[in-house]
XYZ file of C-alpha atoms in Angstrom:
566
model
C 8.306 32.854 3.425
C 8.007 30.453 6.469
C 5.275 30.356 8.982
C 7.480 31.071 12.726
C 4.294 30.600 15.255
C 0.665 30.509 15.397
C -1.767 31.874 18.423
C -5.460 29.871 18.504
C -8.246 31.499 20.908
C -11.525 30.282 21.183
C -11.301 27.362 19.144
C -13.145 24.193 19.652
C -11.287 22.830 23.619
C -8.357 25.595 23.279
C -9.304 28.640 24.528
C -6.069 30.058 24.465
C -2.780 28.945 22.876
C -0.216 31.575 22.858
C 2.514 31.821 19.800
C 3.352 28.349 19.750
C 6.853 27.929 17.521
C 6.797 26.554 13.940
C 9.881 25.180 12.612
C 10.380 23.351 9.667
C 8.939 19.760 11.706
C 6.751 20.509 14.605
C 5.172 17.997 16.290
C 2.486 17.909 18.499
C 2.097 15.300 21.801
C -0.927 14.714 23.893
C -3.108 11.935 25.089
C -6.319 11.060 23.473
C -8.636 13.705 24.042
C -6.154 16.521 24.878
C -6.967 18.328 21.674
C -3.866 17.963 19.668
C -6.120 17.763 16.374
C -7.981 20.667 17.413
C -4.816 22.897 17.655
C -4.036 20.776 13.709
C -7.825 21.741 12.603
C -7.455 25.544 14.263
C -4.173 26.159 11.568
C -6.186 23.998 8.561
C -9.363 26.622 9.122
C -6.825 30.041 9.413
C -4.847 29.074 6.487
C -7.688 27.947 4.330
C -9.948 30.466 5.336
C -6.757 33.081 4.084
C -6.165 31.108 1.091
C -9.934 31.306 -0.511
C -12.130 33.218 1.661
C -14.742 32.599 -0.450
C -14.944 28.969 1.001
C -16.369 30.372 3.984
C -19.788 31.619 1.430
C -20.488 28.642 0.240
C -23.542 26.811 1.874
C -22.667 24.520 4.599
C -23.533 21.352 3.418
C -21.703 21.723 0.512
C -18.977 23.042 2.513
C -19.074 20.080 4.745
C -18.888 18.029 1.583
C -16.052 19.534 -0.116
C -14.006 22.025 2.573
C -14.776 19.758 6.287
C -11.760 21.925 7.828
C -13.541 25.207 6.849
C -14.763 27.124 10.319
C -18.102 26.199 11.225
C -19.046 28.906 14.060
C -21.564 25.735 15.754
C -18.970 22.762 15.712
C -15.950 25.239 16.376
C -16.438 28.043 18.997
C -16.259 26.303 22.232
C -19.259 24.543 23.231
C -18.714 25.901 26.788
C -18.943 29.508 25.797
C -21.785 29.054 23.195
C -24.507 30.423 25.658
C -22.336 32.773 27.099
C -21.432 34.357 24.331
C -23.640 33.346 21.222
C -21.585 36.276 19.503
C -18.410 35.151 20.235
C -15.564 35.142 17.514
C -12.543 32.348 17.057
C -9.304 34.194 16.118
C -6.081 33.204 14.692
C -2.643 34.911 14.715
C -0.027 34.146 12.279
C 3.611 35.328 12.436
C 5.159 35.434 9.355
C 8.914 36.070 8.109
C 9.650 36.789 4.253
C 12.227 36.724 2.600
C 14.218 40.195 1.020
C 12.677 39.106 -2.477
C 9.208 38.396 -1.070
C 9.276 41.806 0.472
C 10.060 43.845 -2.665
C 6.939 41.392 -4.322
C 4.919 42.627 -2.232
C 5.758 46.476 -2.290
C 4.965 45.886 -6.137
C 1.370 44.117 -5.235
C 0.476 47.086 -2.731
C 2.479 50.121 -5.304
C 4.747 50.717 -2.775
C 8.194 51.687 -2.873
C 8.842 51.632 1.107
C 6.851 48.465 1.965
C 9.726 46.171 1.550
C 12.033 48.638 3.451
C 9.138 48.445 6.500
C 9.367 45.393 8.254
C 11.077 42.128 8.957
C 8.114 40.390 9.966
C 4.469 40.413 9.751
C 1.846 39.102 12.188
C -1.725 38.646 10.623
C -5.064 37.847 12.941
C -7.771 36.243 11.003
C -11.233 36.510 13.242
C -14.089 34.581 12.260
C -17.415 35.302 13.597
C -20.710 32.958 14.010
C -21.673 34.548 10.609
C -18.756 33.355 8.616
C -17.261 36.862 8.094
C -13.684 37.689 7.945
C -11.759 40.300 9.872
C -8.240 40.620 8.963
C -5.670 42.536 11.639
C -2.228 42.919 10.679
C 1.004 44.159 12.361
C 4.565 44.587 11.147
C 7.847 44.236 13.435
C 10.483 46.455 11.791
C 13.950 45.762 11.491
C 14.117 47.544 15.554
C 11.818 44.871 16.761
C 9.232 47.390 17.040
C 5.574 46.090 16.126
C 3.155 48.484 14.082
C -0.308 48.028 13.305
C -1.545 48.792 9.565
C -4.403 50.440 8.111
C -7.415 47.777 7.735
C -7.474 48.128 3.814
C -3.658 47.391 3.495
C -4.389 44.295 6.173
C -6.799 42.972 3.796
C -4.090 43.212 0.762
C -1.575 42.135 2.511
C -3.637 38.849 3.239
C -4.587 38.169 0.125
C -1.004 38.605 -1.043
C -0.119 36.235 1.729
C -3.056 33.557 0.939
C -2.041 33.623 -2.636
C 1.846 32.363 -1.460
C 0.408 29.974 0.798
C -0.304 25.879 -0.319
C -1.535 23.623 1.965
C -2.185 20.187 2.211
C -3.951 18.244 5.415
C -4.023 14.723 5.885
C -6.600 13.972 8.808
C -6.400 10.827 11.297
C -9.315 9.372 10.040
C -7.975 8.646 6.609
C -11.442 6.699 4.546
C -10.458 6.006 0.934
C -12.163 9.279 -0.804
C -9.843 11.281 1.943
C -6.458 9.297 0.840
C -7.580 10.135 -2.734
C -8.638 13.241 -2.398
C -4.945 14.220 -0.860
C -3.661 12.783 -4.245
C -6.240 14.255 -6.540
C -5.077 17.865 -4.719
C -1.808 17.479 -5.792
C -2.332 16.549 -9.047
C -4.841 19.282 -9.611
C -2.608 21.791 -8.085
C 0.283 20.576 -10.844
C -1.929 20.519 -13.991
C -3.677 23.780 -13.624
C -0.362 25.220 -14.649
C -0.814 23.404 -18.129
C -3.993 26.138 -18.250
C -1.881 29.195 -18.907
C -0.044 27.763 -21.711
C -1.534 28.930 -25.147
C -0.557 24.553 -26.682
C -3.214 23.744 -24.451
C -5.730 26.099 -24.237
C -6.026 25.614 -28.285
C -6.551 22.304 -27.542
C -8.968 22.264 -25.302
C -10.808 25.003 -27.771
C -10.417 22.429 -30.531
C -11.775 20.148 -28.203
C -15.319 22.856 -27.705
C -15.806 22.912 -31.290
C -15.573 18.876 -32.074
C -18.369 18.890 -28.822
C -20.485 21.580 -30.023
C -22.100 20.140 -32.629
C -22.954 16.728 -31.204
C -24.288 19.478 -28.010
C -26.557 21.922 -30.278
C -27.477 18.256 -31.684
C -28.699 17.100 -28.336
C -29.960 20.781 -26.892
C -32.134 20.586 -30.521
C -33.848 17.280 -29.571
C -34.919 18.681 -26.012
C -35.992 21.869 -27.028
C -39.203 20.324 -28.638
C -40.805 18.083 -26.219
C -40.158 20.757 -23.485
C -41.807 23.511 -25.329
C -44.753 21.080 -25.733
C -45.211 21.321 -22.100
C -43.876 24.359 -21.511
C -44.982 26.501 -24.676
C -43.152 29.507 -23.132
C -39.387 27.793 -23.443
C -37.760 29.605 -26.478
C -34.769 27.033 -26.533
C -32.076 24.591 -24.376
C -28.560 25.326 -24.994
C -26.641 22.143 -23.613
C -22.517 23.562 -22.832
C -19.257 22.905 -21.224
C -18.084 25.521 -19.501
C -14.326 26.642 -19.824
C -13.828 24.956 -15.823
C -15.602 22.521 -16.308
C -13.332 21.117 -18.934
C -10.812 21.928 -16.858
C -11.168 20.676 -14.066
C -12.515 17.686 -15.892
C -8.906 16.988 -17.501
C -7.612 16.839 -13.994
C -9.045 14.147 -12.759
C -6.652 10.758 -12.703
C -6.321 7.410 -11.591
C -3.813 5.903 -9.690
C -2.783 2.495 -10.083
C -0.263 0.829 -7.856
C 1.814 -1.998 -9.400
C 2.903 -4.250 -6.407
C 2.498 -7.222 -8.566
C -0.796 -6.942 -9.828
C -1.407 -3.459 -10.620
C -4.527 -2.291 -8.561
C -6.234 1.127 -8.410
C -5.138 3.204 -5.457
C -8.364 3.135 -3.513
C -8.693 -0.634 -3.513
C -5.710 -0.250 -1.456
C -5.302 -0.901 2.242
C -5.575 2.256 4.410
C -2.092 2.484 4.912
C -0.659 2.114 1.256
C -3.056 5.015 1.114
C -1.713 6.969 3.907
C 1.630 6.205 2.288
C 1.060 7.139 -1.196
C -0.774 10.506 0.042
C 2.796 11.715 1.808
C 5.306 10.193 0.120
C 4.317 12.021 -3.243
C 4.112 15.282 -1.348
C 8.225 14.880 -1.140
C 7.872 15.822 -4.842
C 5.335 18.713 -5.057
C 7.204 21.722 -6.422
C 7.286 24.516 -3.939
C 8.923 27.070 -5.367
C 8.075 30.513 -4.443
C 5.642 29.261 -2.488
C 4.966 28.300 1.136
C 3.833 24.938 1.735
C 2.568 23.537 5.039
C 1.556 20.235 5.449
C -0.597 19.276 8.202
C -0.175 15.365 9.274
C -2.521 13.786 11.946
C -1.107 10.429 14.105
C 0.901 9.428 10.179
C 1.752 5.706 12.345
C -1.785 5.115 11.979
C -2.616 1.534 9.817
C 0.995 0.833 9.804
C 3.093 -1.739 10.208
C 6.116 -1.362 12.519
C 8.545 -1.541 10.077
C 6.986 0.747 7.688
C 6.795 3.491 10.443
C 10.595 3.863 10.837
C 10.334 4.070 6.992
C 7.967 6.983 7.125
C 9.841 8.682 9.528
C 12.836 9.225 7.019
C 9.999 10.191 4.275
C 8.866 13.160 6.291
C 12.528 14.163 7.417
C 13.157 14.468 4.296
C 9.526 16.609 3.270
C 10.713 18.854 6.105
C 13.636 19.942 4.093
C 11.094 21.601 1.403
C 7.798 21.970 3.774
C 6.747 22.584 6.942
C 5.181 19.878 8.603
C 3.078 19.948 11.775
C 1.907 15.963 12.905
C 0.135 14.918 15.486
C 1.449 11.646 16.873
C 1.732 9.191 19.893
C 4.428 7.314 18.520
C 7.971 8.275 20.349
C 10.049 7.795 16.964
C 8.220 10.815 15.671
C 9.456 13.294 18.431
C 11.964 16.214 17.239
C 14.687 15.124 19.276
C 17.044 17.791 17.836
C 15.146 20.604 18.273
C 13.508 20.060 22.021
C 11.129 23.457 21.382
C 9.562 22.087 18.277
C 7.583 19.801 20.498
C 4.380 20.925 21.521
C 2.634 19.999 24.431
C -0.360 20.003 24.922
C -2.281 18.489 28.373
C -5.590 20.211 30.059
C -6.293 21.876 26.674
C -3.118 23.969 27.313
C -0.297 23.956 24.785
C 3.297 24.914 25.619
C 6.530 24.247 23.512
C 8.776 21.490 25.669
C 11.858 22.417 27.613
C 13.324 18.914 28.732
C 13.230 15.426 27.176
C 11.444 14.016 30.491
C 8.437 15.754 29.751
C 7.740 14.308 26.364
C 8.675 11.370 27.862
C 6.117 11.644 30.687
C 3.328 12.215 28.087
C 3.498 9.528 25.904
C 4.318 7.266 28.841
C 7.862 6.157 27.621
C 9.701 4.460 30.444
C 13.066 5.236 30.553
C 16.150 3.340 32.212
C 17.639 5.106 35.010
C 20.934 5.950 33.029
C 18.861 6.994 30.329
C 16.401 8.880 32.190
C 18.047 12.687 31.569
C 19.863 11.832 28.446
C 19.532 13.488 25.284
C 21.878 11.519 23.061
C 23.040 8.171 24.102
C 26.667 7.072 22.045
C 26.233 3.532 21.074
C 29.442 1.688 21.057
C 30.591 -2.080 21.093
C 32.159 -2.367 24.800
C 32.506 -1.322 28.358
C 36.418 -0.526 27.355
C 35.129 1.365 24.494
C 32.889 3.429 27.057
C 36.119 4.245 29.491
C 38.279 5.102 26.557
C 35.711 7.605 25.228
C 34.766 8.946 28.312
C 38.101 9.394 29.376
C 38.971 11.893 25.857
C 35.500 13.540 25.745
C 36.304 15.018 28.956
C 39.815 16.280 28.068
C 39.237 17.408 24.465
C 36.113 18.723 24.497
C 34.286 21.003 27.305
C 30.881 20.349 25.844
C 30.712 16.538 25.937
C 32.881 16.890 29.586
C 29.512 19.309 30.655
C 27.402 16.791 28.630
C 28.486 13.820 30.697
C 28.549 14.985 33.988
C 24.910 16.362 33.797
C 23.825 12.845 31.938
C 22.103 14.955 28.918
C 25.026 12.457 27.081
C 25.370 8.892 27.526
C 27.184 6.089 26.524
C 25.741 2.503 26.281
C 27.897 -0.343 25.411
C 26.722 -2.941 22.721
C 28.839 -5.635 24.203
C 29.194 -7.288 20.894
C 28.679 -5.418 17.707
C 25.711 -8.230 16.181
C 23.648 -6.552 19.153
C 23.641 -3.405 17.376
C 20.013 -3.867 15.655
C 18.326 -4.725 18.678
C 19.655 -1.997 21.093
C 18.666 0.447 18.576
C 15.119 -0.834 17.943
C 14.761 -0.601 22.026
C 16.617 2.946 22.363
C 14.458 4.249 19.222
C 11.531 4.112 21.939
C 13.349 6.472 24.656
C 13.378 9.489 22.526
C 16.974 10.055 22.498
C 19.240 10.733 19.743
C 21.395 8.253 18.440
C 24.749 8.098 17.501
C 27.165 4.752 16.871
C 30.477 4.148 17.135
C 32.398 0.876 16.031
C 35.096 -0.839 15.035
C 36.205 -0.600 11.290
C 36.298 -4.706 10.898
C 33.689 -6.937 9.278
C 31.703 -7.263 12.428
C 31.111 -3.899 12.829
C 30.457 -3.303 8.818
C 28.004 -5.953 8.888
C 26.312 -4.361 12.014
C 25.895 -1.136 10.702
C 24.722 -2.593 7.242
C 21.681 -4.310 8.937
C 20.902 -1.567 10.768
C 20.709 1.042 7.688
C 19.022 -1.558 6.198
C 16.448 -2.036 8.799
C 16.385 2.028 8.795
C 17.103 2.045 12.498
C 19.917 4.127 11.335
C 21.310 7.113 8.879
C 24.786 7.514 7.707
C 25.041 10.874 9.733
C 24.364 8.835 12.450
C 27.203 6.491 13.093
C 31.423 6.804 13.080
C 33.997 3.769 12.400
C 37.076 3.807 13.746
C 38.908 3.852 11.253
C 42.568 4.337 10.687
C 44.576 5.702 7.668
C 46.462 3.101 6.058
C 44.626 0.156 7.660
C 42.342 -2.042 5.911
C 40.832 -3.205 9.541
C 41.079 -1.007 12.681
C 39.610 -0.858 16.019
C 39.356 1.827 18.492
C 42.954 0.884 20.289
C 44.518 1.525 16.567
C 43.980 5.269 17.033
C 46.053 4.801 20.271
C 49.448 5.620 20.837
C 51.046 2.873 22.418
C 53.447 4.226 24.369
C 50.534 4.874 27.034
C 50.367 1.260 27.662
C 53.227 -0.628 26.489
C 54.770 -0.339 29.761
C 51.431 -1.774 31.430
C 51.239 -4.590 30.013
C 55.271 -5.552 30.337
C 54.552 -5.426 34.207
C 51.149 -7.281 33.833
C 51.955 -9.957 31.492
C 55.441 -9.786 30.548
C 55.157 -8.968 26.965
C 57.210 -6.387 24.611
C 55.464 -4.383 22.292
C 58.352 -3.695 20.382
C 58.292 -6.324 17.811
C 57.441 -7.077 14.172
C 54.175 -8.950 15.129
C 52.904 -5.653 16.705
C 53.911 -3.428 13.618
C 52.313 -4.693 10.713
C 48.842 -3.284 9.715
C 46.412 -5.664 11.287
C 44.001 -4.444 13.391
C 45.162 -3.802 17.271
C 43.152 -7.185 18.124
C 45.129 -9.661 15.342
C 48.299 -8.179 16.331
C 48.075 -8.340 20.027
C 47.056 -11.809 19.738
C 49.929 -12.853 17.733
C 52.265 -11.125 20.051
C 51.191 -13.097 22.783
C 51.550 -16.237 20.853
C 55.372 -15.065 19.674
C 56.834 -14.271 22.951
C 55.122 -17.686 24.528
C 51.826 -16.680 25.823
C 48.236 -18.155 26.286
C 45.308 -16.021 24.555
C 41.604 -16.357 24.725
C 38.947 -14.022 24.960
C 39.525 -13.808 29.261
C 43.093 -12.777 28.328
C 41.560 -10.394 25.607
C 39.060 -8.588 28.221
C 41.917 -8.329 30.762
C 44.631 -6.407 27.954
C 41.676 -4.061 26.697
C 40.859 -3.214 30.477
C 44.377 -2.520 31.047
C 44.295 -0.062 27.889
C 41.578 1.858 28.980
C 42.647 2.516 32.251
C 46.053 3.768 30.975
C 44.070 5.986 29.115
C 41.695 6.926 31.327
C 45.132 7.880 33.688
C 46.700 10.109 30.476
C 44.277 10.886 28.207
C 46.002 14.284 26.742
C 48.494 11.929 25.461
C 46.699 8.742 24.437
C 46.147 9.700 21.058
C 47.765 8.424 18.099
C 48.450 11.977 15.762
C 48.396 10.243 12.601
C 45.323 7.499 13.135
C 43.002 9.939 15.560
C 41.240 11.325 13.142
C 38.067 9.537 13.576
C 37.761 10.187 17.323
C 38.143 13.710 16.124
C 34.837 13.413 13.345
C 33.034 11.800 16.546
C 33.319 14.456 18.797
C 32.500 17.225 16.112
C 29.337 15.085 15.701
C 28.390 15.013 18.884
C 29.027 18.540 19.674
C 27.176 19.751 16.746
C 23.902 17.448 17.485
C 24.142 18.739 21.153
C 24.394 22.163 20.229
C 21.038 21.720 18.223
């Protein structure tokens, strides 16, 4: 089952948020005040409010206490409309898809046999009024795209049915230490009730009740007596345990963190806590089961370095979750999927069409070159730029289209040791980024501190490197025949010698061709060769390619295609 899009009316500042998508990471981008928590809160109240109606019966300060996202009709119908309408009702729609064996499920739950033949997707409206009371609306979209509206009693099956299916975990901005723990202490609850069902452990725990009862009729003995003398009409005390109690007694834990000296968790700073709360959701098990986890601004209370680490942590919860976050940190942003960011500005929220408008929000500042681009190539030099450019365009009508309307850009390095820092500063312009070097040691080491930094993923990055070689640069998977002649005229060297044909990379043996045939080399005489290469390939670049050492250029522009087409 996954969750496709959520509506919110009347809800705290949104009065109106139409089906905004849900994919499996959704973020949502404001400024302060906009109400990108609200829209966060508005899903936490549906969804828990679905899950375990009965929350919404329990007396409100309790509720406060134990379930603060539960609807409260006085804190979350807009303030604005409170006089207006002091009957007025929040409601939330959500669109659900489910799966073929989720379908038949539920045509068992309801004692159907059609149900799971019915529909494709179901769309369920939880209204809340000022009383706390529940109205559930439900509609089906068959497999003709036609919507249907079901029978009230079947809605209210069908919702249960849904709730039950449904876990969800929300981790708010403010995070004090009982709210960190209490993330945890969810989890863990969640995995030990299942321990309940199992007969081993429900013998224990009634071995357990009859070691305790006599030490309790003990104690409920030695009461009785003195109360009766005050209160002649008390018969007897019976001290117990109930059956949950016990329960949910043996769930309770402690968590110690070892980082040297091994310290209980909520002695911890608030963002080891933050940390600990989402990094253990990566290993909840979710099967058969929908799990959404709501994260509020997750850079809060951390360090710089630690927020490019979280950033692979929940790219890798999406895979099993969905997550929605609120955030104003740029590394955050979806940059795949542009429509998984949600806008939201004047307590409107809309899904975002083009990079620049995310960018406008959280106030990023872009480069002019940079300023349309959706993925920006990263690659050691300006050479390195012409040669690329020069084959995108002739083997590939995507990246050609790509380049022309700047959505794809290419930003030289100029020198591979820069590679860390023009990530760190590119991480900040919300493109996606993809690197391309040289298969020698400087661009191994590069590419090595960057992974190691986590400014980069191995999906992210190509070396050029050539079969047979042990060290290869870009010109290696060029044939040479494109510029041979070139450089004959230029400098008056032949190519067609033994110090050219050994298995060095293109830079070694170039130099020691110039050295063989009588020639002066330095890094001037370097820049003016390579120039002279890519402009012989920027003059044939249908033939530039070397058939049996291409074959990373190849992997490079599948890459980019594929992230482009996402």
């Amino acid at each position: 089952m996954q969750l496709i899009n959520f509506s919110i009316t009347n809800y705290r500042s949104i009065i109106k948020a139409y089906k905004l998508p849900v994919s499996n990471l959704t973020v949502l981008i404001g400024q302060n005040n906009e109400g990108k928590s609200n829209i966060a809160n508005a899903l936490a109240s549906a969804i828990l409010a679905l899950s375990n109606p009965s929350r919404l019966r329990i007396p409100h300060r309790q509720r406060a206490i134990d379930y603060p996202e539960s609807y409260d009709w006085q804190r979350d119908f807009p303030i604005s409309l409170q006089t207006k309408d002091k009957l007025g009702k929040s409601s939330f729609t959500l669109e659900f898809s489910l799966e073929e064996s989720e379908c038949e499920e539920l045509g068992d739950y309801l004692q159907s046999n059609t149900i799971n033949r019915e529909f494709s997707v179901l769309s369920l409206t939880i209204t809340i009024d000022k009383d706390r009371n529940l109205e559930f609306a439900l509609q089906k979209k068959d497999k003709k795209n036609k919507w249907k509206a079901l029978a009230p009693k079947t809605a209210s099956k069908i919702a249960t049915f849904i709730g039950r299916k449904i876990t969800f975990t929300y981790i708010p901005a403010i995070r004090t230490s009982e709210a960190a723990i209490k993330v945890v202490q969810q989890m863990v609850d969640r995995e030990l009730a299942t321990l309940e069902s199992q007969p081993d452990y429900r013998a224990a725990l009634e071995a357990i009740d009859q070691l305790q009862k006599p030490i309790l009729d003990k104690i409920s003995a030695k009461i009785t007596q003195p109360l009766q003398e005050f209160i002649p009409q008390v018969k007897s005390v019976k001290i117990s345990v109930s059956q949950e109690v016990r329960f949910r007694a043996l769930r309770r834990c402690e968590i110690i963190i070892d980082d040297g000296t091994p310290t209980p968790l909520e002695r911890k700073g608030d963002g080891i806590k933050s940390l600990a709360a989402i990094s253990l959701l990566r290993r909840e098990n979710t099967q058969n089961r929908l799990s959404i986890v709501a994260l509020e601004e997750p850079e809060s209370h951390l360090h710089p370095s630690a927020i490019h680490r979280l950033k692979d942590v929940i790219d890798e919860l999406s895979s099993n979750h969905q997550v929605i976050l609120t955030t104003h940190c740029p590394l955050f942003v979806n940059r795949i999927n542009l429509a998984s960011n949600i806008l939201i500005t004047n307590n409107k929220a809309v899904n975002a069409k083009k990079i620049s408008e995310i960018r406008e929000i959280l106030g990023v500042r872009a480069s002019d070159n940079l300023m349309h681009a959706q993925i920006v190539l990263v690659v050691e030099g300006e050479d390195d730029k012409i040669i690329l450019e020069s084959l995108f365009s002739c083997y590939s009508e995507c990246l050609k289209a790509s380049l022309k309307n700047g959505t794809l850009v290419i930003d030289p390095l100029h020198g591979a040791s820069n590679l860390s820092y023009k990530l760190s500063s590119l991480k900040a312009s919300l493109c996606v980024i993809h690197t391309f070097l040289d298969h020698d040691k400087a661009g191994k080491d590069a590419i090595e501190e960057a992974m190691k930094n986590n400014l980069l993923k191995i999906a992210d990055y190509q070396l050029a490197i050539c079969n047979g070689m042990t060290e290869s640069e870009i010109e290696d998977c060029l044939n040479k025949e494109i510029y041979e002649e070139a450089l004959k005229l230029q400098f008056g060297i032949k190519l067609n010698c033994s110090d050219f044909k050994n298995n060095n990379k293109w830079s070694d043996r170039i130099k020691k061709t110039f050295f063989s045939q009588g020639k002066n080399w330095n890094i001037k005489m370097e820049s003016q060769v390579k120039a002279i290469v890519a402009e012989q390939v920027n003059n044939n670049p249908e033939n530039s390619l070397n058939l049996h050492k291409r074959s990373s250029i190849d992997t490079l522009i599948q890459a980019l295609e594929e992230k482009l087409n996402k």
